[in-house]
Tab-separated table of C-alpha atoms and ligand atoms in Angstrom:
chain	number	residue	atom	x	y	z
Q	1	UNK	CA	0.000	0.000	0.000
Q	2	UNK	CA	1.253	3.125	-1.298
Q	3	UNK	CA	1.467	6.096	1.416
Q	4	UNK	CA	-0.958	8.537	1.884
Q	5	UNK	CA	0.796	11.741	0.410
Q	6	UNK	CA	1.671	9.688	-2.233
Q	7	UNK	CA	-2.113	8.833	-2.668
Q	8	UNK	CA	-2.828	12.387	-2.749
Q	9	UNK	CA	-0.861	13.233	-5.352
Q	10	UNK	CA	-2.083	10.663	-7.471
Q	11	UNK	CA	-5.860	11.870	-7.194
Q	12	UNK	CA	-4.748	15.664	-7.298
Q	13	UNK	CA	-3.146	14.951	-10.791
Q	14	UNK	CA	-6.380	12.644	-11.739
Q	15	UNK	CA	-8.435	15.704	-11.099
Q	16	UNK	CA	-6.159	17.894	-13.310
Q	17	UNK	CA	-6.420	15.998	-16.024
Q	18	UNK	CA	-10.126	15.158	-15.974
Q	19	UNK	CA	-10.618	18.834	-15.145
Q	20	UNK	CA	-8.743	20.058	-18.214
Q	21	UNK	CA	-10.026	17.057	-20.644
Q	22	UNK	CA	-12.792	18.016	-22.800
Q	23	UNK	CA	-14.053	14.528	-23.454
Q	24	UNK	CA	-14.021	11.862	-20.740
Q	25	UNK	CA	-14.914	8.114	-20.579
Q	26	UNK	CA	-15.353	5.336	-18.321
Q	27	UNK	CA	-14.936	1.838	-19.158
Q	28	UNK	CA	-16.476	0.276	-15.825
Q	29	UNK	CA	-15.981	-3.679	-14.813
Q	30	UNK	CA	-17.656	-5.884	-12.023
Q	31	UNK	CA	-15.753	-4.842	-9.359
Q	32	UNK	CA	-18.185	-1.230	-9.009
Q	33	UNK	CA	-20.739	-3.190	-8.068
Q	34	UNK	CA	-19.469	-5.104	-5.859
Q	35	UNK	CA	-20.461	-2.871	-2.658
Q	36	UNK	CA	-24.184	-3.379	-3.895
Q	37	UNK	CA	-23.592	-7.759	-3.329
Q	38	UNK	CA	-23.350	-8.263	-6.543
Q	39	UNK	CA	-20.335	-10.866	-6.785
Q	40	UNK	CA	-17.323	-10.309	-9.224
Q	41	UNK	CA	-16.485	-12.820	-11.893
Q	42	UNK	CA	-12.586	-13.867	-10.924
Q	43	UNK	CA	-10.684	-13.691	-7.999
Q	44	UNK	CA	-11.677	-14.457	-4.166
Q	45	UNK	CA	-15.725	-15.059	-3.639
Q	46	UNK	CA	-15.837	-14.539	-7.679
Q	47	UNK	CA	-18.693	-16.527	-9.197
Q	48	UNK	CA	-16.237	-18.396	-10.934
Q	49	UNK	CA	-14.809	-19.757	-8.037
Q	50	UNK	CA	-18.474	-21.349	-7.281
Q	51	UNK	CA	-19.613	-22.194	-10.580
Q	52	UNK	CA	-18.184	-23.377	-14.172
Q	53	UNK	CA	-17.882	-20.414	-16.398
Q	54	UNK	CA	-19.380	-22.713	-18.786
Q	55	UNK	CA	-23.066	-22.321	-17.640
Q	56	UNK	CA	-22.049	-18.611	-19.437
Q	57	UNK	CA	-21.276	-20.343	-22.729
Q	58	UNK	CA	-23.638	-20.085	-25.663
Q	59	UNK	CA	-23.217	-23.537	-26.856
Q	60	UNK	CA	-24.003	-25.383	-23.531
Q	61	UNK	CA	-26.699	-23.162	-22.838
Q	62	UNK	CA	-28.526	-24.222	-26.105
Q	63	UNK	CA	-28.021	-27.732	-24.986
Q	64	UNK	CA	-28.866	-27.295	-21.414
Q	65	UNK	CA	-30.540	-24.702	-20.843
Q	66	UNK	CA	-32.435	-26.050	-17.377
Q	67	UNK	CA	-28.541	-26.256	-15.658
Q	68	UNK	CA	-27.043	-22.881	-17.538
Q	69	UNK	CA	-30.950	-21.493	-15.684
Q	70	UNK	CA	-30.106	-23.147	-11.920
Q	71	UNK	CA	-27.236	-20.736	-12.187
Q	72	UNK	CA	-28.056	-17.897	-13.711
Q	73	UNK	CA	-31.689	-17.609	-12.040
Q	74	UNK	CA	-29.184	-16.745	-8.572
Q	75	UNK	CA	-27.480	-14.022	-10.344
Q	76	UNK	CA	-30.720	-12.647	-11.686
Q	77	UNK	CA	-32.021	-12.681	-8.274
Q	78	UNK	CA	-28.912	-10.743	-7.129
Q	79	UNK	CA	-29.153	-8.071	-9.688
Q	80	UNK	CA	-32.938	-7.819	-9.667
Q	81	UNK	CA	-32.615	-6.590	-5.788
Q	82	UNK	CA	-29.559	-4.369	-5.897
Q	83	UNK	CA	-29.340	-0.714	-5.884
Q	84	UNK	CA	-26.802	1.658	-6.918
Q	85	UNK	CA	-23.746	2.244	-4.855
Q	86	UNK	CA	-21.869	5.334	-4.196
Q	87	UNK	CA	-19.610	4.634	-7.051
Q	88	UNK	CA	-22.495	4.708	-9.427
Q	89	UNK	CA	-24.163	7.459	-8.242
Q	90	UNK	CA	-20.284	9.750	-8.383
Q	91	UNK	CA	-20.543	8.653	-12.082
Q	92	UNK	CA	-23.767	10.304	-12.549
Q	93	UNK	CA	-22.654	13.148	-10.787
Q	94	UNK	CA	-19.511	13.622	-13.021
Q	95	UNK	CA	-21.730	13.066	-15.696
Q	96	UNK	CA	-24.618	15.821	-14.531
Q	97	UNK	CA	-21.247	18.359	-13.736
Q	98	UNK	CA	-19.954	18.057	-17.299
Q	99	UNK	CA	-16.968	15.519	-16.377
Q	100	UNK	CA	-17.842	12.526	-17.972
Q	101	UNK	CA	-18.967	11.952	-21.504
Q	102	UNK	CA	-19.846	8.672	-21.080
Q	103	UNK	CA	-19.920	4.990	-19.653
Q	104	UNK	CA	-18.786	1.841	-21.788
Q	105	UNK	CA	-20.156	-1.094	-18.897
Q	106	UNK	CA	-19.010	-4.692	-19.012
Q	107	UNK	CA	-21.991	-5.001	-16.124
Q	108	UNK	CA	-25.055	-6.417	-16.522
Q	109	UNK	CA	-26.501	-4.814	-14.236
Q	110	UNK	CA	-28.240	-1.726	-15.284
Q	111	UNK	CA	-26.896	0.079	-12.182
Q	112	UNK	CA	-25.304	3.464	-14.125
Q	113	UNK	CA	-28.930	3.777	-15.569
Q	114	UNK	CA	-30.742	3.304	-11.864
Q	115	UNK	CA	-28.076	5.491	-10.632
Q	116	UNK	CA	-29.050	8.118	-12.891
Q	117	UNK	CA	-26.297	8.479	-16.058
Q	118	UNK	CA	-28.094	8.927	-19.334
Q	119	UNK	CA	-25.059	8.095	-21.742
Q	120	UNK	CA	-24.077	4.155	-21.304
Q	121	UNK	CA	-23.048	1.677	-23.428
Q	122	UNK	CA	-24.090	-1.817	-22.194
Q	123	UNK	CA	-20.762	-3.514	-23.848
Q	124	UNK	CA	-21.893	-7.156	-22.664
Q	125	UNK	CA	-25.833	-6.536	-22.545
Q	126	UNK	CA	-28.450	-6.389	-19.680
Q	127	UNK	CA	-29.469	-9.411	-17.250
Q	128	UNK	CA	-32.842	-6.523	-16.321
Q	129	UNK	CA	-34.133	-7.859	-19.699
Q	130	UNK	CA	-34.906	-11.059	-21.360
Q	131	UNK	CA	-34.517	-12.528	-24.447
Q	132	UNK	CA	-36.631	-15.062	-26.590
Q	133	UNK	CA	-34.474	-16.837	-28.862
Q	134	UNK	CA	-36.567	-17.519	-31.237
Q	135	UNK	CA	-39.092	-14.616	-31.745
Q	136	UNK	CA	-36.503	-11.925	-30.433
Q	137	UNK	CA	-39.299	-10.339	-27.972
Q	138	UNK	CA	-37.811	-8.348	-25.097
Q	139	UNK	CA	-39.158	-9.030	-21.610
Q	140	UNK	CA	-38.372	-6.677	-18.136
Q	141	UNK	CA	-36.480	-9.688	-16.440
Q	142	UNK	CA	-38.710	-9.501	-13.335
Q	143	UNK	CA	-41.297	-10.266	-15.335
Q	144	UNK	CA	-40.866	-13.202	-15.879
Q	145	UNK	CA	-41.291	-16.880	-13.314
Q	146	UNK	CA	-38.726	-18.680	-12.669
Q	147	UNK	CA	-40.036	-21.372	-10.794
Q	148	UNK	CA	-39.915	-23.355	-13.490
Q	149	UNK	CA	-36.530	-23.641	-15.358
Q	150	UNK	CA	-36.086	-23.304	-18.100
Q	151	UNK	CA	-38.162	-19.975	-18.833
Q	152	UNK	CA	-40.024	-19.934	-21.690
Q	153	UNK	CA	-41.649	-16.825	-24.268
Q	154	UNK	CA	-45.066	-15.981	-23.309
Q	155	UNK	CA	-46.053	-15.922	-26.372
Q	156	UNK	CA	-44.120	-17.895	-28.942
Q	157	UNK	CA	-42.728	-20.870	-26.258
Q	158	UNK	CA	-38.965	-20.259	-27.250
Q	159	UNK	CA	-35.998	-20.420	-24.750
Q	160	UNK	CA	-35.474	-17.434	-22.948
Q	161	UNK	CA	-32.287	-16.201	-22.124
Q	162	UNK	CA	-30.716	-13.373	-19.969
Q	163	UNK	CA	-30.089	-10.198	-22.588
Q	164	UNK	CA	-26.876	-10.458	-21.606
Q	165	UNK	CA	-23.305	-11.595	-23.749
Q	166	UNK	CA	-22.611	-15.178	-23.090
Q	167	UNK	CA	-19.284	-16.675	-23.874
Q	168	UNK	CA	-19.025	-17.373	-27.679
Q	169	UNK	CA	-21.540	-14.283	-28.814
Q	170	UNK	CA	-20.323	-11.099	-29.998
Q	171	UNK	CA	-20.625	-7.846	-28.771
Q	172	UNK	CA	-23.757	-6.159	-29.896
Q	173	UNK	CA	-22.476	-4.551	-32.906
Q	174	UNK	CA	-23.696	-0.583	-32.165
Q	175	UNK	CA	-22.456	-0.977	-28.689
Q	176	UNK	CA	-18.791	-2.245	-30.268
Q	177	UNK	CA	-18.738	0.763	-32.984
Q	178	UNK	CA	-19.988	3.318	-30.664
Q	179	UNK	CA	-17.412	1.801	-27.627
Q	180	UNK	CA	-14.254	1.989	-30.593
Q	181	UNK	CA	-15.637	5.963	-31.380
Q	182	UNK	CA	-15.749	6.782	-27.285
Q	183	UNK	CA	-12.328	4.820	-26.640
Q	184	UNK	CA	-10.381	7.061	-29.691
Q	185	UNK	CA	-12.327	10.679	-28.878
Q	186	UNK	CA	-11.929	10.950	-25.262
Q	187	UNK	CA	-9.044	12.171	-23.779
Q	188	UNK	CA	-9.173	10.687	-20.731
Q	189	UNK	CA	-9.945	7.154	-19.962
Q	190	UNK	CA	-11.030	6.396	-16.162
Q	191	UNK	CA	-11.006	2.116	-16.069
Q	192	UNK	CA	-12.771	1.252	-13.054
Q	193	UNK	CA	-13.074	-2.205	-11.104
Q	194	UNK	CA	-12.137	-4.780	-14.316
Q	195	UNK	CA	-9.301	-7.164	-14.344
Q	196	UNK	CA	-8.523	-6.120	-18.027
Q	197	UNK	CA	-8.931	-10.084	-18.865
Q	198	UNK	CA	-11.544	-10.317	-21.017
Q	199	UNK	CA	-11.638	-9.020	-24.828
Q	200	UNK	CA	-12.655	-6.909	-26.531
Q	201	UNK	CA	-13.403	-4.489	-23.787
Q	202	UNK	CA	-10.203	-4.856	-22.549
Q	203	UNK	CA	-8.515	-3.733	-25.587
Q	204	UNK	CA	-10.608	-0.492	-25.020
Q	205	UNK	CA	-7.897	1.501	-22.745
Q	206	UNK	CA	-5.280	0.851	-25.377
Q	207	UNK	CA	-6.838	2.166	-27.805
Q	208	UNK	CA	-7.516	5.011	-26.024
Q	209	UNK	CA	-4.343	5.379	-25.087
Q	210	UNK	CA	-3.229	4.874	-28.781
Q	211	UNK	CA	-5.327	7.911	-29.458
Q	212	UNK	CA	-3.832	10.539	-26.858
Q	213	UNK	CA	-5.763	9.602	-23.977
Q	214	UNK	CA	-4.609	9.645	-20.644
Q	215	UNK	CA	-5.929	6.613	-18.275
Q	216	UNK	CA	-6.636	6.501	-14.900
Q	217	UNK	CA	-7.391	3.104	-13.543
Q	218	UNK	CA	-9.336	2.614	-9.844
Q	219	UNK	CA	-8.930	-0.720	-8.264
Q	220	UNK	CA	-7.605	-2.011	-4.853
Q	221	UNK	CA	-5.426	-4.583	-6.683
Q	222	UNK	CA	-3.112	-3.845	-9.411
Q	223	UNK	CA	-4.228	-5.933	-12.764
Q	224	UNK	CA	-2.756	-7.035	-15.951
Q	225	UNK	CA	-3.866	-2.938	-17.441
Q	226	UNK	CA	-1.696	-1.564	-14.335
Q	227	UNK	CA	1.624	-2.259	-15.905
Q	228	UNK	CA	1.006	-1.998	-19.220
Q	229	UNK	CA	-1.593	0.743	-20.427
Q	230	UNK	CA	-2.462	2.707	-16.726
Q	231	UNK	CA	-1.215	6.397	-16.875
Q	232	UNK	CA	-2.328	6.904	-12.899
Q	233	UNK	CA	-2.987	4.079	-10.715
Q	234	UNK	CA	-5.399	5.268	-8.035
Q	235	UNK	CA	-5.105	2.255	-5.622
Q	236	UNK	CA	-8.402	1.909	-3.766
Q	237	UNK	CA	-11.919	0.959	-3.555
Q	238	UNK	CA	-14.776	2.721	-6.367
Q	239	UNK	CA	-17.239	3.585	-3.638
Q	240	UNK	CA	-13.745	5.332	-1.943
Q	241	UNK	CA	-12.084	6.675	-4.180
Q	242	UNK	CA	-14.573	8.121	-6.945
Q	243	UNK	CA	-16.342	10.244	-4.138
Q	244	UNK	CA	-13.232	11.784	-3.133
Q	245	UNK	CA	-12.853	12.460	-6.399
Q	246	UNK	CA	-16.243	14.319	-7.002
Q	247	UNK	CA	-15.438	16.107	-3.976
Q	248	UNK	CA	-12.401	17.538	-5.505
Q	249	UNK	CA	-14.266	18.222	-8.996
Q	250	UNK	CA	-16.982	20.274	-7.787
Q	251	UNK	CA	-14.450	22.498	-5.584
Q	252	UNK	CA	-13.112	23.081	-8.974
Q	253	UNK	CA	-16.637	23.682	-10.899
Q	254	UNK	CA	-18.010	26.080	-7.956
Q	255	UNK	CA	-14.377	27.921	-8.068
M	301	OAD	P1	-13.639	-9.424	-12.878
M	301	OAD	O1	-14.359	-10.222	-11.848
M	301	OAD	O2	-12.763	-10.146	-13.833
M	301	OAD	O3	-12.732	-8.320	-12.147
M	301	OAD	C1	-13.244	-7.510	-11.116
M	301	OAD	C2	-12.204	-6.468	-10.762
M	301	OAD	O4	-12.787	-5.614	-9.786
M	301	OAD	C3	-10.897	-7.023	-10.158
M	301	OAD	O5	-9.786	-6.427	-10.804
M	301	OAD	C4	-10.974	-6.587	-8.685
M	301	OAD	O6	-9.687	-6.314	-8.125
M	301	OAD	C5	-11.800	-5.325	-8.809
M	301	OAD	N1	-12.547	-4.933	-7.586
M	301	OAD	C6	-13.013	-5.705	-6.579
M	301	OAD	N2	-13.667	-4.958	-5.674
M	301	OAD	C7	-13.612	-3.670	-6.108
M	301	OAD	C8	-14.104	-2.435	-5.612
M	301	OAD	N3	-14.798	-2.350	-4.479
M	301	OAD	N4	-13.850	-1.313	-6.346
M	301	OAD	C9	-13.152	-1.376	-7.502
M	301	OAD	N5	-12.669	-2.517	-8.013
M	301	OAD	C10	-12.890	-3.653	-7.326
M	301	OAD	O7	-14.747	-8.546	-13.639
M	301	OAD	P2	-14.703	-7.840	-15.062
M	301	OAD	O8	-13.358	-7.309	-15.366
M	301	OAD	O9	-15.853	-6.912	-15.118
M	301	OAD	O10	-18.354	-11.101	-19.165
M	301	OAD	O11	-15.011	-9.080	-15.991
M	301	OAD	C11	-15.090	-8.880	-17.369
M	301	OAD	C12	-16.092	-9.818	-17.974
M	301	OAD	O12	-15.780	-11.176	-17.614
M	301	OAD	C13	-17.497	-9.652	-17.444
M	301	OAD	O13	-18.209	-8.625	-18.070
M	301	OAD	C14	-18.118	-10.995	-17.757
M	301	OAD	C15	-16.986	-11.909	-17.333
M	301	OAD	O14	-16.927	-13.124	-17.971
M	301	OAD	C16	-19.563	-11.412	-19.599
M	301	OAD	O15	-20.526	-11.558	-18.873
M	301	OAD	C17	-19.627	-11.555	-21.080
């Protein structure tokens, strides 16, 4: 753990540059919600510590659906009751003072939205909705019973499936273009609570960085992005760190 002075610099120059940057974006990973009990993918008490990340994969989850559901129907249950954090709600706040342009989300969440930012890119989808694979209706996730696994269209009887990127799809294709557009026009890039392991989002930062951007990355453990792309390495918590931050941004916008 770095020292606390040193910690203070770090922020101060964080706030410099996102104070001085015309165009700022956030590429946001599981580990904002994690204050909310929403568990993160990898490392200690991740969900793939409990289950196979192969319930996640498109292919088994065509041909078994029922165990991909026993799975998934305990994360849906998870998201459906969580609320925003104060790491979400900073974000909107950044957003509302003119200091962040927008949010590129690998969470499925929906928790910038509750939280109040209007510009977000859902990179890998939305677990709040519902898919039917065969009709391609839309359904509010809590809509839907899942006593019975697995859940089925209402009105066509096709497999339903979180709106959400499994393992083997692709990235919904506006989300990807408008992502690539974000990642080369902002000039700062602030990469909070992902492990940097998964592509294509994680490609994101370097190609912001490619493109002039400076990036600050929030995390309480360094990752594989630390090293390699990170310009400022604020070592912390979200729900710590990005209020302090906020703090510091509106002293600047009411000065
Ligand atoms: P991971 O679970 O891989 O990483 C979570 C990151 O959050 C780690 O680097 C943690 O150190 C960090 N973290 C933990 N608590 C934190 C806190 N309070 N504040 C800030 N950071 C914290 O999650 P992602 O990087 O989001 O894909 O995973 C990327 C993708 O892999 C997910 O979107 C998902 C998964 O497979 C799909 O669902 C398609």
């Amino acid at each position: 753990m770095e020292g606390i002075n040193k910690q203070v610099e770090k922020r101060r120059e964080a706030v410099k540059r996102i104070s001085s940057a015309k165009k700022i974006t956030a590429l946001t990973g599981a580990g904002i919600s994690v204050a909310c009990g929403i568990m993160p993918f990898r490392g200690r008490g991740g969900l793939w510590e409990k289950h196979d990340p192969i319930v996640a994969d498109i292919n088994y989850f065509l041909e078994h659906p029922a165990k991909s559901w026993a799975v998934l129907k305990e994360i849906q249950e998870v998201v459906e009751k969580a609320l925003p954090n104060v790491a979400h709600f900073s974000l909107a706040r950044m957003e509302d003072m003119g200091f962040l342009s927008s949010i590129i989300t690998q969470n499925v969440d929906g928790l910038h939205q509750e939280a109040g930012n209007k510009v977000v890119i859902e990179f890998h989808g939305n677990t709040r909705r519902m898919i039917c694979l065969e009709c391609k209706a839309l359904y509010p996730s809590v809509e839907i019973s899942l006593d019975s696994l697995p859940p089925f269209c209402p009105v066509c009887r096709g497999l339903l499936k979180p709106d959400a990127v499994f393992f083997g799809e692709s990235i919904p294709t506006a989300a990807l273009l408008q992502a690539h557009v974000d990642a080369q026009q902002c000039e700062v890039m602030l990469v909070i609570g992902t492990s940097g392991l998964v592509e294509p989002a994680a490609g994101l930062p370097f190609l912001a960085q490619k493109n002039g951007a400076c990036i600050i990355e929030i995390n309480p453990e360094e990752t594989v992005l630390t090293d390699s792309v990170t310009d400022i390495f604020l070592e912390g918590k979200a729900e710590e760190i990005l209020p302090l931050l906020v703090d510091e941004l509106s002293a600047i916008n009411e000065g």
